[in-house]
């Protein structure tokens, strides 16, 4: 039991546990930019990829926040950064981050894809 004033420890996130240790195959990104922004002529700051289906959406610093909208529409729990050199993942359900996950070729782009 935590002492008075000590922060309670969060229980480990089962979604990130699976992402870190039990994935057997790559997730294929849906494209080289936010799918909805490309369709609607929107703009993005950074990209995120759903580790369930590969949907690429824009981050929460982007005007439309399509990666978060995808989570609310699909309930797919985990995204990873879809930026070069970034291998962190975020679980929307448990609001937990893991700073580095194993990735397969193609799950991180070679360059930052800018909005058109």
Short mmCIF file of C-alpha atoms in Angstrom, two decimals:
data_model
loop_
_atom_site.label_atom_id
_atom_site.label_comp_id
_atom_site.label_asym_id
_atom_site.label_seq_id
_atom_site.Cartn_x
_atom_site.Cartn_y
_atom_site.Cartn_z
CA UNK A 1 0.00 0.00 0.00
CA UNK A 2 1.44 3.41 -0.91
CA UNK A 3 2.42 5.64 1.95
CA UNK A 4 0.46 8.83 2.50
CA UNK A 5 1.46 11.31 -0.18
CA UNK A 6 3.23 8.70 -2.36
CA UNK A 7 1.84 8.34 -5.89
CA UNK A 8 0.01 5.10 -6.57
CA UNK A 9 1.72 2.90 -9.17
CA UNK A 10 -0.27 2.28 -12.33
CA UNK A 11 -0.78 -1.34 -13.19
CA UNK A 12 1.11 -2.42 -16.32
CA UNK A 13 -0.77 -1.94 -19.57
CA UNK A 14 -1.65 -5.27 -21.17
CA UNK A 15 -2.02 -3.62 -24.60
CA UNK A 16 1.53 -2.27 -24.51
CA UNK A 17 2.80 -5.58 -23.11
CA UNK A 18 1.48 -7.33 -26.23
CA UNK A 19 2.93 -4.58 -28.43
CA UNK A 20 6.37 -4.82 -26.82
CA UNK A 21 6.76 -8.59 -26.55
CA UNK A 22 4.27 -10.61 -28.57
CA UNK A 23 3.85 -9.13 -32.04
CA UNK A 24 4.71 -11.67 -34.74
CA UNK A 25 4.10 -9.70 -37.94
CA UNK A 26 4.42 -6.11 -39.14
CA UNK A 27 1.56 -3.67 -39.42
CA UNK A 28 1.43 -2.06 -42.85
CA UNK A 29 0.86 1.71 -42.87
CA UNK A 30 -2.22 2.89 -44.76
CA UNK A 31 -0.19 5.54 -46.59
CA UNK A 32 2.43 8.28 -46.48
CA UNK A 33 0.27 10.80 -44.63
CA UNK A 34 -2.86 11.24 -42.59
CA UNK A 35 -5.55 9.44 -44.57
CA UNK A 36 -8.33 11.88 -43.70
CA UNK A 37 -6.21 15.03 -44.15
CA UNK A 38 -5.05 13.83 -47.58
CA UNK A 39 -8.67 13.21 -48.57
CA UNK A 40 -9.99 16.51 -47.16
CA UNK A 41 -7.01 18.77 -47.89
CA UNK A 42 -6.12 19.11 -44.20
CA UNK A 43 -2.77 19.75 -42.56
CA UNK A 44 -0.83 17.84 -39.91
CA UNK A 45 2.12 18.29 -37.58
CA UNK A 46 3.18 14.67 -36.87
CA UNK A 47 1.84 11.28 -37.87
CA UNK A 48 0.77 8.28 -35.78
CA UNK A 49 0.09 4.71 -36.93
CA UNK A 50 -2.49 2.35 -35.40
CA UNK A 51 -0.78 -0.90 -34.43
CA UNK A 52 -3.99 -2.87 -34.96
CA UNK A 53 -4.83 -1.93 -38.55
CA UNK A 54 -2.09 0.42 -39.83
CA UNK A 55 -4.29 3.53 -40.10
CA UNK A 56 -2.04 6.58 -40.36
CA UNK A 57 -3.54 9.66 -38.74
CA UNK A 58 -2.42 13.06 -37.53
CA UNK A 59 -1.34 13.73 -33.94
CA UNK A 60 -3.16 15.70 -31.26
CA UNK A 61 -1.08 18.81 -32.08
CA UNK A 62 -2.63 18.75 -35.55
CA UNK A 63 -5.91 20.60 -36.17
CA UNK A 64 -8.05 17.50 -36.80
CA UNK A 65 -6.47 14.94 -34.40
CA UNK A 66 -7.34 12.03 -36.70
CA UNK A 67 -5.27 9.40 -34.82
CA UNK A 68 -7.34 10.01 -31.67
CA UNK A 69 -10.55 10.09 -33.72
CA UNK A 70 -9.57 6.71 -35.19
CA UNK A 71 -9.20 5.30 -31.67
CA UNK A 72 -12.67 6.55 -30.67
CA UNK A 73 -14.23 5.12 -33.84
CA UNK A 74 -12.40 1.77 -33.81
CA UNK A 75 -11.38 1.11 -30.17
CA UNK A 76 -7.94 0.07 -31.45
CA UNK A 77 -5.88 0.76 -28.33
CA UNK A 78 -2.25 1.40 -29.37
CA UNK A 79 -0.56 3.81 -31.76
CA UNK A 80 3.11 4.31 -32.50
CA UNK A 81 4.86 7.35 -33.82
CA UNK A 82 5.00 7.30 -37.60
CA UNK A 83 8.01 9.61 -37.70
CA UNK A 84 11.60 8.68 -38.64
CA UNK A 85 13.71 7.50 -35.70
CA UNK A 86 10.78 7.40 -33.24
CA UNK A 87 9.72 4.00 -31.90
CA UNK A 88 7.49 4.98 -28.95
CA UNK A 89 3.95 3.70 -28.52
CA UNK A 90 0.91 5.06 -26.65
CA UNK A 91 -2.09 3.19 -25.29
CA UNK A 92 -5.26 5.29 -25.41
CA UNK A 93 -7.15 2.92 -23.09
CA UNK A 94 -4.67 2.96 -20.20
CA UNK A 95 -3.08 6.33 -21.07
CA UNK A 96 0.40 4.85 -20.87
CA UNK A 97 3.51 5.34 -22.97
CA UNK A 98 6.38 3.02 -23.76
CA UNK A 99 9.44 4.84 -25.05
CA UNK A 100 10.75 2.12 -27.36
CA UNK A 101 9.05 -0.85 -28.95
CA UNK A 102 10.49 -3.38 -31.37
CA UNK A 103 9.45 -2.47 -34.89
CA UNK A 104 9.37 -4.30 -38.19
CA UNK A 105 10.68 -2.84 -41.46
CA UNK A 106 8.19 -0.36 -42.89
CA UNK A 107 6.63 0.59 -39.55
CA UNK A 108 8.73 3.76 -39.35
CA UNK A 109 9.04 6.00 -42.39
CA UNK A 110 12.46 6.93 -43.81
CA UNK A 111 11.50 10.64 -43.83
CA UNK A 112 8.90 12.92 -42.26
CA UNK A 113 5.91 13.05 -44.59
CA UNK A 114 4.70 16.64 -44.79
CA UNK A 115 1.15 17.64 -45.59
CA UNK A 116 0.69 18.69 -49.23
#
